[in-house]
Short mmCIF file of N, CA and C in Angstrom, two decimals:
data_model
loop_
_atom_site.label_atom_id
_atom_site.label_comp_id
_atom_site.label_asym_id
_atom_site.label_seq_id
_atom_site.Cartn_x
_atom_site.Cartn_y
_atom_site.Cartn_z
N VAL A 29 12.61 11.78 2.85
CA VAL A 29 12.14 10.42 2.54
C VAL A 29 11.14 10.49 1.39
N GLN A 30 11.25 9.53 0.49
CA GLN A 30 10.29 9.42 -0.62
C GLN A 30 9.75 8.01 -0.69
N LEU A 31 8.47 7.91 -1.04
CA LEU A 31 7.87 6.63 -1.34
C LEU A 31 7.55 6.62 -2.83
N GLN A 32 8.05 5.65 -3.55
CA GLN A 32 7.82 5.55 -4.99
C GLN A 32 7.00 4.30 -5.28
N ALA A 33 5.78 4.53 -5.75
CA ALA A 33 4.88 3.41 -6.06
C ALA A 33 4.89 3.13 -7.55
N SER A 34 4.67 1.88 -7.89
CA SER A 34 4.60 1.47 -9.29
C SER A 34 3.74 0.23 -9.42
N GLY A 35 3.39 -0.11 -10.67
CA GLY A 35 2.71 -1.37 -10.93
C GLY A 35 1.25 -1.26 -11.31
N GLY A 36 0.70 -0.06 -11.28
CA GLY A 36 -0.70 0.09 -11.67
C GLY A 36 -0.87 -0.09 -13.17
N GLY A 37 -2.13 -0.08 -13.60
CA GLY A 37 -2.39 -0.22 -15.02
C GLY A 37 -3.83 -0.58 -15.28
N LEU A 38 -4.10 -0.97 -16.53
CA LEU A 38 -5.43 -1.36 -16.97
C LEU A 38 -5.47 -2.87 -17.11
N VAL A 39 -6.47 -3.50 -16.53
CA VAL A 39 -6.59 -4.95 -16.57
C VAL A 39 -8.07 -5.32 -16.68
N GLU A 40 -8.34 -6.44 -17.29
CA GLU A 40 -9.72 -6.93 -17.37
C GLU A 40 -10.15 -7.55 -16.05
N ALA A 41 -11.44 -7.57 -15.81
CA ALA A 41 -11.97 -8.21 -14.62
C ALA A 41 -11.48 -9.66 -14.56
N GLY A 42 -11.09 -10.08 -13.36
CA GLY A 42 -10.53 -11.41 -13.18
C GLY A 42 -9.03 -11.48 -13.31
N GLY A 43 -8.43 -10.39 -13.77
CA GLY A 43 -6.99 -10.35 -13.95
C GLY A 43 -6.25 -10.02 -12.66
N SER A 44 -4.92 -9.87 -12.79
CA SER A 44 -4.06 -9.62 -11.63
C SER A 44 -3.11 -8.47 -11.91
N LEU A 45 -2.73 -7.80 -10.85
CA LEU A 45 -1.70 -6.78 -10.87
C LEU A 45 -0.90 -6.88 -9.57
N ARG A 46 0.35 -6.44 -9.63
CA ARG A 46 1.18 -6.39 -8.42
C ARG A 46 1.72 -4.97 -8.28
N LEU A 47 1.36 -4.35 -7.17
CA LEU A 47 1.86 -3.01 -6.87
C LEU A 47 3.11 -3.12 -6.01
N SER A 48 4.04 -2.21 -6.25
CA SER A 48 5.26 -2.15 -5.46
C SER A 48 5.46 -0.73 -4.96
N CYS A 49 6.10 -0.60 -3.81
CA CYS A 49 6.41 0.72 -3.26
C CYS A 49 7.72 0.61 -2.50
N VAL A 50 8.65 1.50 -2.81
CA VAL A 50 9.94 1.49 -2.13
C VAL A 50 10.17 2.84 -1.46
N ALA A 51 10.64 2.78 -0.24
CA ALA A 51 10.97 3.98 0.52
C ALA A 51 12.46 4.24 0.44
N SER A 52 12.82 5.50 0.29
CA SER A 52 14.24 5.86 0.22
C SER A 52 14.48 7.15 0.99
N GLY A 53 15.73 7.34 1.43
CA GLY A 53 16.08 8.54 2.17
C GLY A 53 16.61 8.20 3.54
N ASN A 54 16.44 9.14 4.47
CA ASN A 54 16.93 9.00 5.84
C ASN A 54 15.98 8.11 6.65
N ILE A 55 16.25 6.82 6.68
CA ILE A 55 15.36 5.85 7.33
C ILE A 55 16.12 5.11 8.42
N PHE A 56 15.63 5.26 9.66
CA PHE A 56 16.17 4.47 10.77
C PHE A 56 15.47 3.12 10.82
N SER A 57 14.13 3.16 10.74
CA SER A 57 13.34 1.93 10.67
C SER A 57 11.95 2.28 10.16
N ILE A 58 11.21 1.26 9.75
CA ILE A 58 9.85 1.45 9.27
C ILE A 58 8.90 0.61 10.10
N ASP A 59 7.88 1.23 10.65
CA ASP A 59 6.86 0.51 11.41
C ASP A 59 5.81 -0.01 10.43
N ASP A 60 4.55 0.41 10.57
CA ASP A 60 3.50 -0.08 9.68
C ASP A 60 3.72 0.40 8.25
N MET A 61 3.36 -0.47 7.30
CA MET A 61 3.27 -0.10 5.90
C MET A 61 1.88 -0.52 5.42
N ALA A 62 1.37 0.19 4.42
CA ALA A 62 -0.01 -0.08 4.03
C ALA A 62 -0.27 0.40 2.61
N TRP A 63 -1.39 -0.06 2.08
CA TRP A 63 -1.94 0.42 0.82
C TRP A 63 -3.33 0.97 1.09
N TYR A 64 -3.58 2.15 0.56
CA TYR A 64 -4.90 2.77 0.58
C TYR A 64 -5.34 2.96 -0.87
N ARG A 65 -6.62 3.22 -1.04
CA ARG A 65 -7.11 3.53 -2.38
C ARG A 65 -8.20 4.60 -2.29
N GLN A 66 -8.33 5.31 -3.39
CA GLN A 66 -9.37 6.34 -3.47
C GLN A 66 -10.00 6.29 -4.85
N ALA A 67 -11.28 5.95 -4.87
CA ALA A 67 -12.05 5.93 -6.11
C ALA A 67 -12.66 7.32 -6.33
N PRO A 68 -13.00 7.65 -7.57
CA PRO A 68 -13.60 8.97 -7.85
C PRO A 68 -14.84 9.21 -7.01
N GLY A 69 -14.89 10.34 -6.36
CA GLY A 69 -16.05 10.71 -5.56
C GLY A 69 -16.15 10.02 -4.22
N LYS A 70 -15.12 9.26 -3.86
CA LYS A 70 -15.15 8.54 -2.59
C LYS A 70 -13.98 8.94 -1.71
N GLU A 71 -14.10 8.61 -0.42
CA GLU A 71 -13.02 8.88 0.53
C GLU A 71 -11.90 7.84 0.34
N ARG A 72 -10.70 8.26 0.74
CA ARG A 72 -9.59 7.30 0.74
C ARG A 72 -9.86 6.24 1.79
N GLU A 73 -9.62 4.96 1.44
CA GLU A 73 -9.87 3.88 2.37
C GLU A 73 -8.66 2.96 2.47
N LEU A 74 -8.51 2.35 3.63
CA LEU A 74 -7.45 1.39 3.85
C LEU A 74 -7.77 0.10 3.11
N VAL A 75 -6.82 -0.40 2.35
CA VAL A 75 -6.98 -1.68 1.64
C VAL A 75 -6.32 -2.80 2.43
N ALA A 76 -5.08 -2.58 2.84
CA ALA A 76 -4.34 -3.61 3.58
C ALA A 76 -3.21 -2.94 4.34
N ARG A 77 -2.88 -3.52 5.50
CA ARG A 77 -1.82 -2.99 6.37
C ARG A 77 -0.97 -4.15 6.85
N ILE A 78 0.32 -3.90 6.97
CA ILE A 78 1.23 -4.92 7.50
C ILE A 78 2.17 -4.25 8.49
N THR A 79 2.32 -4.86 9.66
CA THR A 79 3.19 -4.32 10.69
C THR A 79 4.64 -4.72 10.43
N SER A 80 5.54 -4.16 11.21
CA SER A 80 6.95 -4.52 11.06
C SER A 80 7.18 -5.98 11.41
N GLY A 81 6.31 -6.54 12.23
CA GLY A 81 6.42 -7.94 12.60
C GLY A 81 5.73 -8.89 11.64
N GLY A 82 5.02 -8.33 10.66
CA GLY A 82 4.39 -9.16 9.65
C GLY A 82 2.91 -9.43 9.85
N SER A 83 2.30 -8.85 10.86
CA SER A 83 0.86 -9.02 11.04
C SER A 83 0.12 -8.21 9.97
N MET A 84 -0.93 -8.79 9.43
CA MET A 84 -1.64 -8.16 8.31
C MET A 84 -3.12 -8.00 8.63
N ASN A 85 -3.74 -6.99 8.07
CA ASN A 85 -5.18 -6.90 8.08
C ASN A 85 -5.64 -6.29 6.76
N TYR A 86 -6.86 -6.66 6.38
CA TYR A 86 -7.40 -6.32 5.06
C TYR A 86 -8.80 -5.72 5.17
N GLU A 87 -9.10 -4.85 4.21
CA GLU A 87 -10.46 -4.39 4.04
C GLU A 87 -11.30 -5.59 3.61
N GLU A 88 -12.53 -5.65 4.08
CA GLU A 88 -13.34 -6.84 3.91
C GLU A 88 -13.49 -7.27 2.46
N SER A 89 -13.68 -6.33 1.55
CA SER A 89 -13.99 -6.69 0.17
C SER A 89 -12.79 -7.28 -0.59
N VAL A 90 -11.59 -7.15 -0.05
CA VAL A 90 -10.41 -7.66 -0.76
C VAL A 90 -9.86 -8.94 -0.13
N LYS A 91 -10.43 -9.34 0.99
CA LYS A 91 -9.94 -10.56 1.66
C LYS A 91 -10.05 -11.75 0.72
N GLY A 92 -8.98 -12.54 0.67
CA GLY A 92 -8.96 -13.70 -0.20
C GLY A 92 -8.53 -13.41 -1.62
N ARG A 93 -8.46 -12.12 -1.98
CA ARG A 93 -8.05 -11.75 -3.33
C ARG A 93 -6.73 -10.97 -3.34
N PHE A 94 -6.50 -10.15 -2.34
CA PHE A 94 -5.30 -9.32 -2.26
C PHE A 94 -4.38 -9.86 -1.16
N THR A 95 -3.08 -9.73 -1.40
CA THR A 95 -2.09 -10.12 -0.40
C THR A 95 -1.05 -9.02 -0.28
N ILE A 96 -0.86 -8.53 0.96
CA ILE A 96 0.17 -7.54 1.21
C ILE A 96 1.40 -8.24 1.75
N SER A 97 2.57 -7.75 1.35
CA SER A 97 3.82 -8.29 1.86
C SER A 97 4.85 -7.17 1.92
N ARG A 98 5.96 -7.42 2.60
CA ARG A 98 7.00 -6.41 2.68
C ARG A 98 8.36 -7.07 2.71
N ASP A 99 9.35 -6.31 2.27
CA ASP A 99 10.74 -6.75 2.32
C ASP A 99 11.47 -5.68 3.12
N ASN A 100 11.74 -5.96 4.37
CA ASN A 100 12.35 -4.96 5.24
C ASN A 100 13.75 -4.57 4.79
N ALA A 101 14.48 -5.50 4.21
CA ALA A 101 15.83 -5.20 3.74
C ALA A 101 15.81 -4.21 2.58
N LYS A 102 14.70 -4.19 1.85
CA LYS A 102 14.58 -3.30 0.69
C LYS A 102 13.66 -2.11 0.97
N ASN A 103 13.19 -1.98 2.21
CA ASN A 103 12.27 -0.88 2.57
C ASN A 103 11.09 -0.83 1.62
N SER A 104 10.54 -1.99 1.31
CA SER A 104 9.51 -2.08 0.28
C SER A 104 8.26 -2.78 0.79
N VAL A 105 7.14 -2.42 0.18
CA VAL A 105 5.86 -3.06 0.45
C VAL A 105 5.22 -3.38 -0.90
N TYR A 106 4.50 -4.49 -0.93
CA TYR A 106 3.90 -4.97 -2.17
C TYR A 106 2.42 -5.28 -1.94
N LEU A 107 1.65 -5.24 -3.02
CA LEU A 107 0.26 -5.64 -2.97
C LEU A 107 -0.03 -6.49 -4.19
N GLN A 108 -0.21 -7.78 -3.96
CA GLN A 108 -0.60 -8.69 -5.04
C GLN A 108 -2.12 -8.69 -5.11
N MET A 109 -2.65 -8.32 -6.25
CA MET A 109 -4.10 -8.22 -6.42
C MET A 109 -4.55 -9.23 -7.47
N ASN A 110 -5.34 -10.20 -7.04
CA ASN A 110 -5.86 -11.22 -7.93
C ASN A 110 -7.37 -11.11 -8.04
N ASN A 111 -7.91 -11.72 -9.09
CA ASN A 111 -9.36 -11.71 -9.32
C ASN A 111 -9.91 -10.29 -9.18
N LEU A 112 -9.30 -9.37 -9.88
CA LEU A 112 -9.70 -7.98 -9.79
C LEU A 112 -11.11 -7.76 -10.32
N LYS A 113 -11.80 -6.82 -9.69
CA LYS A 113 -13.17 -6.48 -10.04
C LYS A 113 -13.25 -5.01 -10.44
N PRO A 114 -14.24 -4.64 -11.24
CA PRO A 114 -14.36 -3.21 -11.62
C PRO A 114 -14.41 -2.28 -10.42
N GLU A 115 -14.99 -2.74 -9.32
CA GLU A 115 -15.09 -1.89 -8.13
C GLU A 115 -13.74 -1.69 -7.44
N ASP A 116 -12.71 -2.37 -7.89
CA ASP A 116 -11.36 -2.15 -7.37
C ASP A 116 -10.68 -0.96 -8.06
N THR A 117 -11.32 -0.43 -9.08
CA THR A 117 -10.76 0.71 -9.81
C THR A 117 -10.60 1.91 -8.88
N ALA A 118 -9.38 2.43 -8.81
CA ALA A 118 -9.06 3.53 -7.90
C ALA A 118 -7.61 3.94 -8.10
N VAL A 119 -7.25 5.04 -7.48
CA VAL A 119 -5.83 5.38 -7.33
C VAL A 119 -5.37 4.74 -6.03
N TYR A 120 -4.30 3.99 -6.11
CA TYR A 120 -3.76 3.28 -4.95
C TYR A 120 -2.53 4.02 -4.43
N TYR A 121 -2.52 4.23 -3.11
CA TYR A 121 -1.44 4.96 -2.46
C TYR A 121 -0.74 4.05 -1.45
N CYS A 122 0.58 4.06 -1.46
CA CYS A 122 1.29 3.36 -0.41
C CYS A 122 1.55 4.33 0.75
N TYR A 123 1.68 3.74 1.93
CA TYR A 123 1.87 4.50 3.17
C TYR A 123 2.94 3.81 3.99
N ALA A 124 3.72 4.59 4.69
CA ALA A 124 4.71 4.02 5.61
C ALA A 124 4.89 4.93 6.82
N ALA A 125 4.97 4.33 7.97
CA ALA A 125 5.29 5.04 9.21
C ALA A 125 6.79 4.87 9.44
N ILE A 126 7.53 5.94 9.24
CA ILE A 126 8.99 5.86 9.18
C ILE A 126 9.63 6.61 10.33
N ARG A 127 10.62 5.97 10.93
CA ARG A 127 11.41 6.61 11.99
C ARG A 127 12.74 7.08 11.41
N HIS A 128 13.05 8.34 11.71
CA HIS A 128 14.37 8.88 11.35
C HIS A 128 15.35 8.70 12.50
N SER A 129 14.80 8.43 13.68
CA SER A 129 15.59 8.09 14.86
C SER A 129 14.71 7.19 15.71
N ARG A 130 15.24 6.72 16.84
CA ARG A 130 14.46 5.77 17.64
C ARG A 130 13.18 6.40 18.17
N ASN A 131 13.16 7.70 18.42
CA ASN A 131 12.05 8.31 19.15
C ASN A 131 11.00 9.00 18.30
N TYR A 132 11.25 9.19 17.04
CA TYR A 132 10.32 9.98 16.25
C TYR A 132 9.87 9.21 15.02
N GLN A 133 8.53 9.21 14.83
CA GLN A 133 7.92 8.52 13.69
C GLN A 133 7.08 9.51 12.90
N TYR A 134 7.15 9.41 11.59
CA TYR A 134 6.37 10.30 10.72
C TYR A 134 5.65 9.47 9.67
N ASP A 135 4.52 10.00 9.21
CA ASP A 135 3.73 9.33 8.17
C ASP A 135 4.17 9.84 6.80
N TYR A 136 4.33 8.91 5.87
CA TYR A 136 4.69 9.25 4.49
C TYR A 136 3.76 8.54 3.52
N TRP A 137 3.51 9.24 2.41
CA TRP A 137 2.64 8.71 1.37
C TRP A 137 3.36 8.69 0.03
N GLY A 138 3.06 7.67 -0.77
CA GLY A 138 3.54 7.64 -2.14
C GLY A 138 2.66 8.51 -3.02
N GLN A 139 3.03 8.60 -4.29
CA GLN A 139 2.37 9.54 -5.20
C GLN A 139 1.08 8.99 -5.78
N GLY A 140 0.78 7.73 -5.58
CA GLY A 140 -0.43 7.14 -6.14
C GLY A 140 -0.18 6.49 -7.48
N THR A 141 -0.82 5.36 -7.69
CA THR A 141 -0.75 4.67 -8.98
C THR A 141 -2.16 4.22 -9.37
N GLN A 142 -2.53 4.48 -10.60
CA GLN A 142 -3.89 4.21 -11.05
C GLN A 142 -4.08 2.74 -11.38
N VAL A 143 -5.14 2.16 -10.84
CA VAL A 143 -5.56 0.80 -11.20
C VAL A 143 -6.95 0.90 -11.81
N THR A 144 -7.09 0.41 -13.03
CA THR A 144 -8.37 0.44 -13.71
C THR A 144 -8.73 -0.97 -14.14
N VAL A 145 -9.91 -1.43 -13.70
CA VAL A 145 -10.37 -2.77 -14.03
C VAL A 145 -11.59 -2.67 -14.92
N SER A 146 -11.49 -3.19 -16.12
CA SER A 146 -12.59 -3.13 -17.06
C SER A 146 -13.48 -4.37 -16.93
N SER A 147 -14.75 -4.17 -17.18
CA SER A 147 -15.71 -5.29 -17.03
C SER A 147 -15.87 -6.05 -18.34
#
């Protein structure tokens, strides 16, 4: 299984970006999908998570600005980021909990995509 993330880039403060991540390979089903980020010198942190049923939760600082969504038919997860701030600058990683059969679930990570917000 591979997770391929895309959509990062350089944007001015107040701008928007949309991250995409698609899972491919031997997939029976996908449970939770999420976006994490890691800024230089900091620990990786959860930005947003969405369950297979569509329930979402967000890190406090992105509430009202970021929206996570998924397309189960395309094995994809998205992160719409609006009103970006310099403190959002980080490498963003997608995550998926993937089942290869009904009984076994494994964690997978994408390769990371850089988001840089200039002030």
